Each structure stands twice: as structure tokens, then as C-alpha cells.
Amino acid sequence: MAIREITVPDIGDVKNVDVIEVPVKVGDVIKKDDTLITVETDKATMEVPAPAAGTIKEMKLKVGDKVSQGSLILLLEEAGASAAVSAPAPAPTAVSASAPAPVAAVPAPVAAAPAAASGPARSETVSVPDIGDAKDVDVIEIAVKVGDTVKKDDTLIVVEGEKATMDVPSSVSGVVESIALKVGDKVSKGSVIGVIKVAGGASAPLAAAPAPSTSVAASAPSVVTAAMPSVSTDRAAPVPDYPYERKAVGEKIVHASPAIRRFARELGVDLGKVNASGPKGRVMKEDIQSFVKFELNRPKPVASSGAGVPELPTIDFSKWGEVETRQLTRIQKVSSVNLHRNWLTIPHVTQHDDADITELEAFRQGAKDEAEKRGIKLTPLVFVMKAVVNTLQAFPSFNASLAPDGETLVLKKYWHIGVAVDTPDGLVVPVVRDVDKKSVFQLSEELAEISKKAREKKLGADAMQGSTFTISSLGGIGGSYFTPIVAWPNVAILGLSKSSMKPVWDGKQFVPRLMLPMSLSYDHRVIDGAVGARFITHLAKNLSDIRRLLL
Ligand code: CAO
């Protein structure tokens, strides 16, 4: 099998054009006319096709390189061929070997176009210049609209032939008065694009769009490039939301006009990731805009990035033993994004304390029978909710949210408590409203109802909104202190752990008291440490003597 050097064919007068895509790699088995590289000039994007089938042995170019005619692209082990040592990618098919190639064929401003220095304003009819032999090429973009002010050389329309995409620039500066074309129309040399009002009467040639340079006049516009790959001709619906999955590894060309490629480059967008909604799978400006919007708003994966934290490497744990993978539940995925954001964006302080709930517990035991008669299970949590609301009323900055300007506190005159509920699918936080207006029996009833609904996945989204403070109770489970994460937009959260009998010094002796471990996390931007300590002390006092709630 012969190894053949594949070089860049005649691409006209243009030198040092950018390689913007290299869709093939070493080892690829390619067919004749498969695209090897895509090059881009100011005005056109062209695909350079393979002159023969074979296996790629070595790549000699990469994206970003600059090429001219004769630049070495790759070494090809030709399928079933003999001998040839060096060959350019196919020359223009529609023209002779000496004919100019596509870049030159792209309409270029006519330097010699006569322009009068002065005169009355006049309307110029702008038409498609000489685009070589190509006829009936598709208009794939209208780059201007009526009323736009255009400068000479600004792109008016983008057309696409069999083998290349071309920006058709304006030959005059002025204001667009009318546009005679729409996307999907077919045009040839001389087709009217529209009318431009030329200020001050610059008298441009009547065939206003710049003609191709003289050396190209009779040539096809799109010579060197391969046939367009078989992409769908369906016009996909615009892409309102993403989950895109456009390019699989090994998928090749992205179709986009030079202007769109420039736009994507300016924004740092990888066109390969953008859903294409244009004709023939072409990426349009709106596609890039949708992509950027989506990327900006997309919740970022928790484990891998955020707030400038370096990405974590992917680890193959199976190297060290057997593993099993399991997807997080939907609830876990949603909460992981929220928790991560809250943890990173809220400067947390956690203050711990014990509340002496010996008397409260005696009262609760005394009220248990009555509660049971009503079919209610009275737990310490509802007393804590009442005590918390009383404390929030004494410390209004805890019942508040920080406004987005970071400088204003929104103080709320209602007391809705979010209660973290453990469900088989993960943590949810339904909200008990107007806790200040409800009795402990009412709260118990409501708590039983919402935690049942939560576990049966019957809670609506609004049942989980509007809390002013949150309580996370692990008291029924065990453990002592922990660090609850503030549930934004709240500024504080109370964690409760399992109460236990502890020896407490009463001034004369140690006495057994039932102590409830509490962990108060707060947003330090809003709450000072001293205020945090006062809040938890006030709360502990309320719980140690619930008669204080009546004061
Ligand atoms: N100390 C000692 N015992 C406690 C207690 C405490 N702080 N809090 C509750 N208990 C007892 C209750 O009295 C009850 O005992 P009895 O059955 O003997 O009366 C038992 O523990 C179980 O209580 P419960 O959990 O059913 O009820 P609750 O009102 O305390 O809590 C709810 C309700 C929905 C908050 C709870 O069921 C729950 O889901 N807790 C987990 C919340 C969670 O996961 N938080 C973590 C967030 S951070 O990831």
C-alpha cells in the first residue's frame, strides 16, 4: 500500500488561511471526498475533501494552524492504490486546474469600484455578484433588516452552494430600505438582494454587491471543498431549552457561516456543542445565544465544580475492589445543587447550646393522653417551633432574607417554619405557615399531615416555599450536635438532636436534667456572633420554661 502525502489544493490567491476544524484523526478509515480539514478566511468557510480513500497514518495539521496551497495535511495509506507520492486534495471540480479556487471566488470588495465623492442621496439596488458557475444557491441567512445601517463590506446575506458557504457583502454604505430575499430563497448572479439608500450620494456600481476579483470571474465559487456531508435538510425547531446531545465522538462537521463561527469564537463557544436549528443542520446566531443562556443558568454538577473550586478528577474506584453505581434520586439531585450553592455562598457560623427541657418533657407527658385522644402524637418538635417563633419575634433579623444587592435586609412579618422531613427519596422541607397563630395540637396535626404527604410524594411545590426559618430535627434518630446548612433565602436554621439526661450543676449539686442539644447555623453576613449567641440563649430559656411563651 502506498503512503500518500495529502496537501492543500489550489485555494486561489489566498494564503495562510486558518484551519478551524480537523474532523479526522490518525487511524480513521476515510472515503474519497470525506472532509479532512475545514479552513476559514474572512469571508468563507471551506471543507477540504479527501482525494482518495484510505487509512490516515499521520496528521500534519491541527486546529489553529495556517495553511496555503501545498501545505501538508496528512499521510494517507491509500486503499488499493499504487505509487503516488504526493497529491493535493481535489482541485475544484467545476473549473480547470488553473482556475481560481473558492476563497478567491468569494465575493470580495471591488477595490476599483468608482465612487463619486458627492451628490444627492440615492437608492441603490443591490444584487448578487458573480458567484461563478454556481446557480440557484440557497440563501441561508439574511444578516440585515430594513432600517439597518450597513457599511461597505458588511455581510448582507449568506449563501450556501454545494460546497461552500459565502458571505455576500455590501458594496456600499447606507441604510437598508428593503430586502427582496428571505431565508430559503435560491439566488444566482444578478438576483436582487434589496435596496440600500446611500447617504451623500456615493455612486456605487449598480450591481452593488462586490463582484469577485477579476481573476475569478468565471470560476465556480466553491471549488476545493468536499461535498457537504449528508446532514438532515429538516429545519429543526429552535432550541428553547437544552439538554443537548448533538455531537457524538467521531461526529464531524459543524455547519455555520463565517460570521457565526466568529461570533462563537468571540464567546468561547464550542460550536460542536450547539444545537443547530437552521437549514441543513446549520448553526444560527440564535442557537449560540440559547446555548450561552442555557450554560449560564444551568445548575453546575455538584461534585465537579463551582465558585472557582478546581475540578475534581474522575476516579476509577474499581481499581481497588468491587463497586456498584447508583443514581442519586431526583430529590437528592435537586437538593445537592441547592445545598452546594448555599454552602459555598453563605458564610456559615454554627452556635451550639443545650436547652433544659425537663419541665417541658413533664408537661408533654402530661398532655400526651389528651393528644392521643385527639389522635395526635405530641413530640418535642412542636414546642420547639413555638419557642423558636417567640425567639424570632425578639430577634427579627433571623426572620429575614438578604436582598440580592447584599445590602438590604427584608424583614418578614409572618412566621412560617420550614421543617426538614426525611423521606425514602431524600430530604424535603415543607413549610408550616403562621406558627405563631397555632396551638401545639394544631401544629402536631399539621406536621403529621405534611410529613405523611412528603413521604408519599404528594407535596406540591408551593407547600415547600415561603419559609422564614427552618428546623431540622434529628431528635427522633440520635446523635448530638451537627452543622445544619442554612436554607437560602433564610438566614438561619436550627438543628435539633436527641435529648438525654445529663448531670447539671445547680449551684450546690449535680442534678439530672433532660438536655436538648441544639445547633444554630446562621448567615454571618446578616447575623453577628453576639446576636447568634443571644438568640440561642433566649431560645434555650424559652424551652426550659415554656410559661415564658405566654409573656
Ligand atoms: N429528643 C429525644 N426524642 C425525640 C426528639 C428529641 N429531640 N425529637 C423527637 N423525639 C422522639 C419523639 O418524641 C418520638 O418518640 P415517641 O414515639 O416515643 O413519642 C420519636 O422521637 C420519633 O419522633 P418523630 O421523628 O416521629 O417526630 P418529630 O416530630 O420529632 O419529627 C419529622 C417529625 C418529620 C421532623 C421527623 O420525622 C423527620 O423526618 N426527621 C428527620 C429530619 C431530617 O432528616 N433532618 C436532617 C436534615 S439535614 O440533612
XYZ file of C-alpha atoms and ligand atoms in Angstrom:
600
model
C 0.000 0.000 0.000
C 1.354 3.390 -0.918
C 1.610 6.144 1.619
C 0.410 9.330 0.037
C 1.018 12.866 1.156
C -2.188 14.838 1.011
C -1.695 18.548 0.593
C -3.906 21.596 0.434
C -5.098 22.124 -3.126
C -5.258 25.354 -5.036
C -7.276 27.701 -2.906
C -6.818 30.701 -5.059
C -4.851 33.771 -4.226
C -5.383 33.383 -0.515
C -2.502 32.384 1.736
C -2.219 31.483 5.392
C -5.860 30.652 5.990
C -6.928 29.288 9.362
C -7.618 25.628 9.932
C -10.758 25.714 12.066
C -11.695 22.067 12.180
C -9.865 18.788 11.826
C -12.611 16.187 11.918
C -10.332 13.220 11.224
C -7.582 11.585 13.235
C -4.836 9.016 12.915
C -6.292 5.577 12.311
C -9.505 6.848 10.710
C -10.576 4.963 7.618
C -11.840 7.575 5.219
C -13.675 7.560 1.943
C -12.882 9.713 -1.043
C -14.386 13.167 -0.540
C -14.624 12.843 3.237
C -13.715 16.184 4.759
C -10.152 16.322 6.022
C -9.992 19.853 7.304
C -12.149 22.964 7.297
C -10.457 26.254 6.586
C -11.802 29.719 7.049
C -10.982 33.063 5.573
C -12.601 36.362 6.351
C -15.431 35.593 4.050
C -15.807 31.895 3.587
C -15.574 28.542 5.223
C -14.429 25.650 3.121
C -14.098 21.963 3.621
C -11.120 20.254 2.045
C -12.093 16.756 0.935
C -10.000 13.622 0.642
C -8.721 12.924 -2.855
C -8.817 9.180 -2.202
C -9.982 6.544 0.247
C -7.624 5.025 2.766
C -6.368 4.976 6.339
C -4.860 8.024 7.976
C -1.317 7.249 9.094
C -0.190 10.607 10.348
C -1.759 14.031 10.843
C 0.356 17.016 9.918
C -2.087 19.766 10.880
C -4.109 20.837 13.858
C -6.801 23.399 14.533
C -5.276 26.866 14.577
C -2.607 26.137 12.000
C -2.409 28.362 8.960
C -2.289 26.781 5.520
C -1.755 27.755 1.926
C -1.762 25.757 -1.267
C 0.647 22.841 -0.906
C 0.609 22.661 2.902
C 0.833 19.059 4.036
C -2.406 17.856 5.644
C -1.759 14.205 6.380
C -0.249 10.926 5.281
C -2.749 8.508 3.838
C -2.310 4.825 3.278
C -4.326 4.623 0.159
C -6.779 1.784 -0.210
C -5.721 -0.369 -3.113
C -3.595 2.336 -4.711
C -0.136 2.237 -6.018
C 2.651 4.693 -6.051
C 1.515 8.294 -5.932
C 3.765 10.143 -3.611
C 2.197 13.494 -3.127
C -1.204 14.722 -4.088
C -3.276 17.691 -3.283
C -6.810 17.308 -2.089
C -9.110 17.507 -5.081
C -8.967 20.625 -7.113
C -12.092 22.475 -7.981
C -14.444 20.218 -9.736
C -16.210 22.832 -11.716
C -13.144 24.507 -13.078
C -9.915 23.608 -14.657
C -6.844 23.051 -12.587
C -5.707 26.562 -13.128
C -8.990 28.086 -12.263
C -9.210 30.052 -9.090
C -10.382 28.314 -6.006
C -13.145 29.050 -3.606
C -11.609 31.618 -1.395
C -10.935 33.854 -4.316
C -14.370 33.075 -5.611
C -15.996 34.545 -2.586
C -17.249 37.976 -3.409
C -14.664 40.467 -2.388
C -14.919 44.185 -2.231
C -14.100 45.766 -5.523
C -11.226 47.994 -4.797
C -11.527 49.670 -8.100
C -15.197 50.426 -7.838
C -15.678 54.033 -8.777
C -17.324 56.139 -6.146
C -18.310 59.715 -6.647
C -17.277 61.973 -3.818
C -20.560 63.774 -3.587
C -24.068 64.020 -4.952
C -27.657 63.623 -3.767
C -28.680 60.648 -1.616
C -29.831 57.826 -3.848
C -31.230 54.337 -3.595
C -29.033 51.569 -4.912
C -30.394 48.201 -5.904
C -28.026 45.598 -4.539
C -27.787 42.300 -6.337
C -25.839 39.090 -6.076
C -22.442 39.468 -7.713
C -20.688 36.979 -9.923
C -20.530 33.794 -7.899
C -19.056 31.727 -10.632
C -20.924 28.953 -12.333
C -22.964 28.237 -9.283
C -26.641 28.848 -9.841
C -29.598 28.633 -7.544
C -27.627 28.637 -4.342
C -29.536 28.718 -1.089
C -29.896 31.857 0.961
C -29.246 30.536 4.453
C -29.108 33.766 6.394
C -30.302 37.324 5.985
C -27.818 39.275 8.052
C -29.546 42.658 7.960
C -33.034 44.048 8.327
C -34.832 47.069 6.950
C -33.610 50.197 8.701
C -30.156 48.799 9.492
C -27.207 50.997 8.720
C -24.606 48.997 6.881
C -21.066 49.771 5.990
C -19.402 48.727 2.792
C -18.312 45.083 3.168
C -20.821 44.288 5.898
C -22.451 40.952 5.210
C -25.923 41.280 3.692
C -26.784 37.640 3.141
C -25.085 34.285 3.473
C -25.466 31.831 0.654
C -24.592 28.205 0.514
C -23.695 26.255 -2.558
C -22.955 22.599 -2.850
C -19.503 23.030 -1.484
C -19.054 26.286 0.328
C -20.730 28.919 2.376
C -20.249 32.536 1.426
C -20.982 35.858 2.999
C -22.223 38.293 0.383
C -21.030 41.716 1.442
C -22.477 45.100 0.669
C -20.657 47.188 -1.877
C -21.995 50.421 -0.461
C -22.545 52.074 2.870
C -26.046 53.244 3.685
C -29.398 52.337 5.203
C -31.260 49.202 4.148
C -34.512 50.312 2.548
C -35.886 46.962 1.507
C -34.894 43.328 1.354
C -36.073 41.262 -1.557
C -34.996 37.883 -0.213
C -35.803 35.545 2.597
C -34.035 32.509 4.019
C -34.619 29.542 1.759
C -34.740 31.543 -1.465
C -32.446 30.475 -4.250
C -30.222 33.033 -5.894
C -27.820 33.288 -8.796
C -25.673 36.080 -10.155
C -27.808 39.164 -10.583
C -30.602 38.202 -8.150
C -31.741 41.336 -6.350
C -30.865 41.359 -2.657
C -32.512 44.660 -1.793
C -32.223 48.397 -1.899
C -29.779 50.481 0.114
C -30.104 54.238 0.491
C -26.649 55.628 0.015
C -26.078 58.764 2.043
C -24.467 61.717 0.362
C -24.805 60.099 -2.998
C -21.790 57.880 -3.125
C -22.428 56.456 -6.515
C -21.575 52.809 -6.375
C -21.784 50.425 -9.268
C -25.272 49.293 -9.961
C -24.602 45.648 -9.362
C -23.950 46.719 -5.875
C -22.671 43.666 -4.105
C -18.961 43.473 -4.740
C -18.003 41.312 -7.638
C -15.484 38.581 -7.217
C -11.997 39.655 -8.035
C -11.272 39.690 -11.749
C -9.151 36.577 -11.706
C -12.086 34.571 -10.568
C -14.835 35.988 -12.597
C -15.750 32.905 -14.474
C -14.976 30.307 -11.895
C -17.135 28.344 -9.589
C -17.325 29.770 -6.141
C -16.769 26.636 -4.257
C -14.135 24.599 -5.732
C -11.885 22.867 -3.357
C -14.249 21.665 -0.779
C -15.859 18.330 -0.377
C -19.486 17.745 -0.910
C -21.476 18.670 2.141
C -21.773 15.711 4.422
C -25.174 14.216 4.495
C -26.930 16.273 7.074
C -30.603 16.489 7.562
C -32.397 19.000 5.422
C -35.097 19.321 8.002
C -35.229 22.647 9.668
C -35.169 21.697 13.313
C -37.290 23.703 15.688
C -35.412 26.431 17.528
C -33.891 25.261 20.752
C -35.675 26.820 23.677
C -34.198 24.616 26.328
C -31.197 22.471 26.125
C -30.262 19.062 27.328
C -28.356 18.865 24.057
C -26.510 15.908 22.918
C -25.584 16.879 19.440
C -22.173 15.549 18.756
C -21.125 12.067 19.490
C -17.422 11.382 19.482
C -16.341 10.995 15.912
C -19.189 13.047 14.527
C -17.745 15.518 12.173
C -18.567 18.813 10.639
C -20.369 21.734 12.176
C -22.182 23.833 9.623
C -22.089 27.530 10.246
C -21.318 30.662 8.320
C -18.062 32.509 8.882
C -19.898 35.236 10.764
C -21.437 32.668 13.085
C -18.095 30.996 13.615
C -16.582 34.335 14.507
C -19.454 35.035 16.895
C -18.984 31.650 18.571
C -15.249 32.173 18.837
C -15.716 35.581 20.437
C -17.901 33.998 23.106
C -15.658 30.983 23.505
C -18.462 28.658 22.443
C -17.606 25.245 21.067
C -19.877 25.040 18.037
C -19.873 21.280 18.275
C -21.962 21.521 21.427
C -24.566 23.823 19.949
C -27.865 22.521 18.666
C -28.411 23.612 15.097
C -31.825 24.886 14.107
C -31.012 26.239 10.676
C -31.490 24.668 7.290
C -29.311 21.625 6.669
C -28.360 21.419 10.297
C -26.740 24.838 10.227
C -25.925 26.609 13.474
C -27.618 30.001 13.663
C -26.856 33.009 15.836
C -29.921 32.318 17.998
C -28.655 28.780 18.605
C -25.467 30.172 20.093
C -27.437 32.649 22.171
C -29.697 29.872 23.507
C -26.649 27.785 24.273
C -24.956 30.582 26.208
C -28.158 31.360 28.125
C -28.576 27.713 28.983
C -24.963 27.356 30.084
C -25.162 30.401 32.316
C -28.313 29.220 34.045
C -27.598 25.535 34.166
C -27.072 24.159 37.658
C -23.483 23.014 37.703
C -22.668 19.468 38.769
C -22.063 19.434 42.479
C -19.101 17.172 42.715
C -17.018 18.663 39.999
C -17.017 22.421 40.051
C -18.253 25.684 41.460
C -17.053 29.060 42.676
C -13.661 28.635 41.174
C -13.057 25.390 43.034
C -10.746 23.227 40.938
C -12.498 20.367 39.202
C -12.238 17.007 40.882
C -10.652 14.259 38.850
C -12.695 11.220 37.870
C -11.516 8.233 39.864
C -11.849 4.616 38.850
C -12.692 3.080 42.242
C -12.946 -0.386 40.750
C -9.152 -0.416 40.684
C -9.243 -1.179 44.401
C -12.188 -3.547 44.622
C -15.746 -4.287 43.568
C -18.062 -1.315 43.205
C -21.658 -0.641 42.275
C -23.027 2.632 40.919
C -26.392 4.084 41.844
C -28.029 7.260 40.554
C -28.985 9.916 43.088
C -32.744 10.324 43.328
C -34.352 13.330 41.683
C -34.839 14.949 45.098
C -31.215 14.314 46.005
C -30.035 15.866 42.760
C -32.106 18.989 43.312
C -31.094 19.319 46.957
C -27.450 18.677 46.200
C -27.360 21.686 43.881
C -29.109 23.878 46.471
C -27.038 22.657 49.401
C -23.817 23.123 47.494
C -24.767 26.633 46.436
C -25.823 27.554 49.990
C -22.687 26.090 51.497
C -20.458 27.981 49.078
C -22.274 31.293 49.037
C -23.376 31.741 52.659
C -20.662 32.295 55.257
C -21.851 29.950 57.975
C -21.332 30.053 61.707
C -22.804 27.298 63.855
C -23.536 28.011 67.508
C -24.331 25.100 69.846
C -26.180 25.027 73.143
C -28.243 22.721 75.334
C -31.786 23.527 76.350
C -33.020 22.097 79.625
C -36.356 20.577 78.603
C -37.004 18.643 81.836
C -40.151 20.653 82.669
C -41.254 20.759 79.036
C -40.983 16.979 78.860
C -43.056 16.603 82.051
C -45.701 18.863 80.537
C -45.603 16.948 77.241
C -46.023 13.604 79.041
C -48.976 15.133 80.931
C -50.591 16.301 77.694
C -49.901 13.055 75.845
C -53.134 11.350 76.887
C -55.228 14.219 75.694
C -53.256 14.349 72.464
C -53.759 10.640 71.926
C -57.496 11.023 72.466
C -57.422 13.548 69.629
C -55.398 11.103 67.549
C -52.316 13.303 67.747
C -48.699 12.384 68.501
C -47.207 15.185 70.578
C -43.419 15.324 70.130
C -40.943 17.924 71.480
C -40.661 19.437 67.996
C -43.906 21.421 68.125
C -42.882 23.049 71.412
C -39.582 23.983 69.849
C -41.471 25.519 66.910
C -43.470 27.726 69.281
C -40.338 28.668 71.230
C -38.483 29.448 68.003
C -41.227 31.784 66.765
C -41.190 33.614 70.088
C -37.407 33.992 69.751
C -37.677 35.118 66.123
C -40.069 37.829 67.240
C -37.467 39.001 69.740
C -34.693 38.844 67.068
C -36.323 39.954 63.792
C -33.096 39.777 61.775
C -33.344 35.965 61.999
C -36.763 36.095 60.311
C -35.393 37.848 57.272
C -33.728 37.468 53.880
C -30.784 39.275 52.404
C -31.835 41.167 49.240
C -29.873 40.413 46.068
C -27.976 43.718 46.412
C -26.370 42.181 49.514
C -27.031 45.413 51.382
C -30.702 45.261 52.332
C -32.476 43.017 54.773
C -36.063 42.018 54.043
C -37.733 41.555 57.444
C -40.823 39.393 57.341
C -43.899 39.992 59.484
C -45.059 36.407 59.229
C -43.569 33.327 60.823
C -43.593 30.296 58.533
C -41.324 27.479 59.652
C -39.783 25.008 57.200
C -39.394 21.561 58.733
C -36.906 19.132 57.209
C -38.569 15.773 56.595
C -36.641 12.629 55.888
C -38.212 10.592 53.055
C -37.021 7.430 51.298
C -36.137 9.582 48.271
C -34.279 12.238 50.205
C -34.797 15.354 52.220
C -37.741 17.694 51.623
C -38.664 20.806 53.566
C -42.406 21.536 53.714
C -43.491 24.761 55.354
C -45.820 25.124 58.344
C -47.417 28.549 57.999
C -48.344 31.051 60.713
C -46.856 29.023 63.520
C -47.440 31.989 65.867
C -51.207 31.571 65.461
C -51.426 27.812 66.005
C -51.611 25.644 69.145
C -49.204 22.766 69.709
C -52.034 20.347 68.958
C -52.759 22.071 65.640
C -49.060 22.069 64.813
C -48.755 18.355 65.633
C -51.690 17.576 63.419
C -50.309 19.621 60.557
C -46.813 18.203 60.968
C -48.150 14.644 60.815
C -50.112 15.514 57.708
C -47.309 17.208 55.783
C -44.661 14.639 56.684
C -47.030 11.893 55.510
C -47.651 13.771 52.271
C -43.910 14.339 51.848
C -43.171 10.649 52.230
C -45.930 9.807 49.746
C -44.533 12.409 47.292
C -47.796 14.312 47.382
C -46.439 17.726 48.315
C -46.864 20.474 45.751
C -44.024 22.934 45.086
C -45.834 25.768 46.871
C -46.027 23.673 50.055
C -42.239 23.983 50.186
C -41.974 27.711 49.595
C -42.160 30.789 51.753
C -40.444 29.642 54.936
C -38.846 32.315 57.091
C -36.734 29.961 59.228
C -36.006 26.228 59.139
C -35.798 23.467 61.730
C -34.043 20.189 61.064
C -34.802 17.665 63.775
C -32.767 14.515 64.122
C -34.009 14.091 67.682
C -36.024 11.002 66.892
C -32.938 9.334 65.470
C -29.954 10.085 67.697
C -26.583 11.754 67.665
C -25.660 15.039 69.243
C -24.661 18.327 67.624
C -24.298 18.836 63.880
C -23.935 21.663 61.370
C -27.176 22.308 59.515
C -26.802 24.244 56.252
C -28.751 27.492 56.030
C -31.615 27.077 53.569
C -31.389 30.188 51.413
C -33.240 32.567 51.262
C -33.482 32.016 55.032
C -30.631 33.399 57.098
C -30.683 30.794 59.857
C -31.557 27.194 60.629
C -31.902 25.270 63.872
C -30.737 21.681 64.184
C -32.165 19.551 67.000
C -30.546 16.385 68.277
C -31.678 13.686 70.690
C -32.290 14.873 74.237
C -30.682 12.920 77.034
C -30.324 13.042 80.805
C -27.216 14.895 81.903
C -25.840 15.903 85.271
C -26.248 19.657 85.605
C -24.693 21.705 88.473
C -27.453 23.747 90.161
C -25.042 25.751 92.333
C -24.972 23.220 95.114
C -25.012 19.853 93.462
C -25.326 17.932 90.211
C -28.924 17.192 89.339
C -30.238 15.050 86.469
C -31.796 17.215 83.765
C -33.133 16.345 80.296
C -30.963 18.328 77.918
C -31.766 19.001 74.271
C -28.680 19.614 72.066
C -29.268 22.498 69.654
C -27.173 23.661 66.707
C -27.936 27.069 65.228
C -26.323 27.891 61.870
C -26.652 31.431 60.607
C -25.522 33.668 57.762
C -22.701 35.691 59.245
C -23.245 38.495 56.720
C -26.553 39.194 58.436
C -26.042 37.994 61.988
C -23.148 38.818 64.282
C -21.764 36.176 66.600
C -23.024 38.003 69.700
C -26.554 38.141 68.296
C -26.323 34.462 67.395
C -25.356 33.601 70.973
C -28.167 35.766 72.371
C -30.687 34.099 70.060
C -29.817 30.571 71.154
C -29.686 31.572 74.826
C -33.128 33.172 74.521
C -34.430 30.046 72.808
C -32.947 27.777 75.482
C -34.624 29.862 78.193
C -37.980 29.620 76.414
C -37.663 25.864 76.237
C -36.586 25.477 79.829
C -39.688 27.347 80.987
C -42.429 27.354 78.362
C -44.539 29.677 80.534
C -42.278 32.392 79.122
C -44.028 31.897 75.781
C -47.080 33.493 77.322
C -45.223 36.646 78.320
N -35.028 14.136 71.630
C -35.491 12.947 72.046
N -36.522 12.350 71.442
C -37.125 12.956 70.426
C -36.687 14.189 69.954
C -35.593 14.787 70.616
N -35.099 15.961 70.203
N -37.451 14.550 68.906
C -38.334 13.584 68.711
N -38.146 12.624 69.632
C -38.891 11.399 69.770
C -40.361 11.634 69.629
O -40.953 12.051 70.821
C -40.802 10.292 69.168
O -40.842 9.431 70.298
P -42.200 8.700 70.775
O -42.645 7.957 69.558
O -41.736 7.864 71.888
O -43.081 9.810 71.145
C -39.678 9.797 68.318
O -38.541 10.563 68.706
C -39.876 9.975 66.827
O -40.287 11.284 66.539
P -40.623 11.677 65.046
O -39.373 11.814 64.294
O -41.615 10.727 64.509
O -41.379 13.056 65.159
P -40.827 14.522 65.261
O -41.994 15.363 65.471
O -39.728 14.661 66.211
O -40.220 14.794 63.803
C -40.119 14.905 61.452
C -41.021 14.853 62.679
C -40.958 14.898 60.227
C -39.286 16.150 61.504
C -39.191 13.690 61.503
O -39.945 12.530 61.367
C -38.080 13.696 60.472
O -38.275 13.403 59.306
N -36.871 13.968 60.936
C -35.668 13.931 60.102
C -35.326 15.303 59.582
C -34.003 15.236 58.885
O -33.670 14.283 58.184
N -33.191 16.238 59.082
C -31.874 16.218 58.569
C -31.667 17.422 57.788
S -30.008 17.659 57.394
O -29.716 16.501 56.352
